[in-house]
Tab-separated table of C-alpha atoms in Angstrom:
chain	number	residue	atom	x	y	z
K	91	UNK	CA	0.011	-0.037	0.134
K	92	UNK	CA	2.792	2.361	0.685
K	93	UNK	CA	3.883	2.291	-3.037
K	94	UNK	CA	0.400	3.532	-3.936
K	95	UNK	CA	0.148	6.188	-1.122
K	96	UNK	CA	3.654	7.542	-0.302
K	97	UNK	CA	4.137	8.330	3.451
K	98	UNK	CA	1.500	5.786	4.588
K	99	UNK	CA	1.893	4.645	8.194
K	100	UNK	CA	1.580	0.934	9.259
K	101	UNK	CA	-1.657	-0.267	10.043
K	102	UNK	CA	-4.056	0.834	11.115
K	103	UNK	CA	-3.872	3.710	8.279
K	104	UNK	CA	-5.025	6.793	10.022
K	105	UNK	CA	-5.486	9.584	7.514
K	106	UNK	CA	-6.533	13.170	7.818
K	107	UNK	CA	-9.903	14.042	6.112
K	108	UNK	CA	-8.447	16.746	4.264
K	109	UNK	CA	-6.361	14.560	1.904
K	110	UNK	CA	-9.194	12.134	1.194
K	111	UNK	CA	-9.946	13.265	-2.347
K	112	UNK	CA	-6.341	13.000	-3.559
K	113	UNK	CA	-5.797	9.593	-1.910
K	114	UNK	CA	-8.996	8.357	-3.311
K	115	UNK	CA	-8.124	9.737	-6.788
K	116	UNK	CA	-4.684	8.014	-6.540
K	117	UNK	CA	-5.827	4.578	-5.511
K	118	UNK	CA	-8.526	4.554	-8.207
K	119	UNK	CA	-6.021	5.046	-10.677
K	120	UNK	CA	-4.288	2.118	-9.540
K	121	UNK	CA	-7.169	-0.221	-10.020
K	122	UNK	CA	-8.690	-0.168	-6.624
K	123	UNK	CA	-12.480	0.158	-6.037
K	124	UNK	CA	-13.084	2.604	-3.164
K	125	UNK	CA	-16.162	1.973	-0.772
K	126	UNK	CA	-16.997	4.408	2.042
K	127	UNK	CA	-18.635	3.688	5.296
K	128	UNK	CA	-19.622	6.309	8.141
K	129	UNK	CA	-17.857	4.513	11.235
K	130	UNK	CA	-19.270	7.187	13.530
K	131	UNK	CA	-22.719	5.196	13.087
K	132	UNK	CA	-21.156	1.887	14.519
K	133	UNK	CA	-22.495	0.967	18.105
K	134	UNK	CA	-21.373	-2.686	18.176
K	135	UNK	CA	-18.978	-5.017	16.402
K	136	UNK	CA	-22.132	-6.440	14.784
K	137	UNK	CA	-22.870	-2.950	13.366
K	138	UNK	CA	-19.310	-2.737	11.861
K	139	UNK	CA	-19.052	-6.188	10.447
K	140	UNK	CA	-22.332	-5.928	8.695
K	141	UNK	CA	-21.529	-2.287	7.345
K	142	UNK	CA	-18.157	-3.636	5.938
K	143	UNK	CA	-19.952	-6.651	4.635
K	144	UNK	CA	-22.407	-4.839	2.712
K	145	UNK	CA	-19.711	-2.857	1.103
K	146	UNK	CA	-17.917	-6.207	0.122
K	147	UNK	CA	-21.000	-7.311	-1.439
K	148	UNK	CA	-21.725	-10.121	0.907
K	149	UNK	CA	-24.881	-12.031	0.326
K	150	UNK	CA	-28.187	-10.679	1.692
K	151	UNK	CA	-28.634	-13.310	4.214
K	152	UNK	CA	-25.365	-12.303	6.061
K	153	UNK	CA	-26.475	-10.521	9.515
K	154	UNK	CA	-23.387	-9.565	10.887
K	155	UNK	CA	-20.949	-10.800	13.249
K	156	UNK	CA	-17.047	-11.361	12.990
K	157	UNK	CA	-17.121	-15.112	12.837
K	158	UNK	CA	-19.672	-15.008	9.825
K	159	UNK	CA	-17.669	-12.180	8.278
K	160	UNK	CA	-14.704	-14.303	8.044
K	161	UNK	CA	-16.604	-17.436	6.834
K	162	UNK	CA	-17.862	-15.252	3.874
K	163	UNK	CA	-14.661	-13.244	3.377
K	164	UNK	CA	-12.701	-15.604	1.494
K	165	UNK	CA	-15.405	-17.104	-0.221
K	166	UNK	CA	-16.461	-13.883	-1.702
K	167	UNK	CA	-12.938	-12.888	-2.820
K	168	UNK	CA	-12.264	-16.394	-4.220
K	169	UNK	CA	-15.588	-16.169	-6.272
K	170	UNK	CA	-14.659	-12.633	-7.660
K	171	UNK	CA	-11.093	-11.551	-6.875
K	172	UNK	CA	-10.667	-7.784	-6.663
K	173	UNK	CA	-8.798	-4.994	-5.289
K	174	UNK	CA	-10.768	-2.948	-2.653
K	175	UNK	CA	-10.144	-0.152	-0.277
K	176	UNK	CA	-12.730	0.617	2.446
K	177	UNK	CA	-12.483	4.100	3.588
K	178	UNK	CA	-13.957	4.385	7.212
K	179	UNK	CA	-15.041	7.977	7.460
K	180	UNK	CA	-15.273	9.802	10.903
K	181	UNK	CA	-13.212	7.081	12.447
K	182	UNK	CA	-11.954	9.760	14.895
K	183	UNK	CA	-15.559	10.071	16.046
K	184	UNK	CA	-15.902	6.423	16.846
K	185	UNK	CA	-12.288	6.350	18.573
K	186	UNK	CA	-13.400	9.297	20.705
K	187	UNK	CA	-16.825	7.885	21.608
K	188	UNK	CA	-15.852	4.073	22.061
K	189	UNK	CA	-12.247	3.327	22.012
K	190	UNK	CA	-12.719	-0.229	22.673
K	191	UNK	CA	-14.998	-0.825	19.788
K	192	UNK	CA	-12.488	1.223	17.492
K	193	UNK	CA	-9.590	-0.832	18.565
K	194	UNK	CA	-11.621	-4.138	18.326
K	195	UNK	CA	-12.951	-3.047	14.762
K	196	UNK	CA	-9.526	-2.075	13.485
K	197	UNK	CA	-7.995	-5.399	14.813
K	198	UNK	CA	-10.628	-7.530	13.125
K	199	UNK	CA	-10.189	-5.456	9.780
K	200	UNK	CA	-6.296	-5.819	9.863
K	201	UNK	CA	-7.005	-9.659	10.054
K	202	UNK	CA	-9.257	-9.396	7.280
K	203	UNK	CA	-6.447	-7.708	5.286
K	204	UNK	CA	-3.852	-10.311	6.285
K	205	UNK	CA	-6.307	-13.178	5.520
K	206	UNK	CA	-7.004	-12.012	2.010
K	207	UNK	CA	-3.030	-11.314	1.482
K	208	UNK	CA	-2.242	-14.836	2.795
K	209	UNK	CA	-4.987	-16.906	1.003
K	210	UNK	CA	-5.276	-14.666	-2.300
K	211	UNK	CA	-3.239	-14.246	-5.389
K	212	UNK	CA	-1.984	-10.998	-6.858
K	213	UNK	CA	-5.553	-10.133	-7.872
K	214	UNK	CA	-6.726	-10.002	-4.464
K	215	UNK	CA	-6.196	-7.069	-2.109
K	216	UNK	CA	-8.290	-5.647	0.542
K	217	UNK	CA	-7.167	-2.700	2.756
K	218	UNK	CA	-8.854	-0.254	5.163
K	219	UNK	CA	-8.239	3.575	5.588
K	220	UNK	CA	-9.301	5.276	8.777
K	221	UNK	CA	-10.336	8.873	7.943
K	222	UNK	CA	-10.888	11.474	10.470
K	223	UNK	CA	-9.830	14.740	12.028
K	224	UNK	CA	-7.204	13.011	13.961
K	225	UNK	CA	-5.429	15.025	16.880
K	226	UNK	CA	-1.559	14.992	17.169
K	227	UNK	CA	-0.247	12.690	19.647
K	228	UNK	CA	0.184	14.357	22.957
K	229	UNK	CA	-2.656	16.973	22.557
């Protein structure tokens, strides 16, 4: 990912809102589909997994939950390999409101990225970007 987005930090990729359009344009030019989810709406892990699953075109019978998410994840990507970036908008709002949920969600989604990386070929890539008005460390 750092080849596509210069200066990108190690995961989780916390990015400022003001650069979103430029980054989106750059990654779309590299063949990624970009999806967007308002992370500030997450109240539970089930909400987060369901929202991400919808953006990844999971079947309509998927009702959320991380176990089911991972069961469907590789099946969906094997069926139709693709390169996807999911941008979680307002991630800072979620982190400020419920740090535990934010940390758990980022951990689960990093596992999803690693799962696709280890089980897929070159045509598979799944990345998550966390957009927000992040405060500098120490403020």
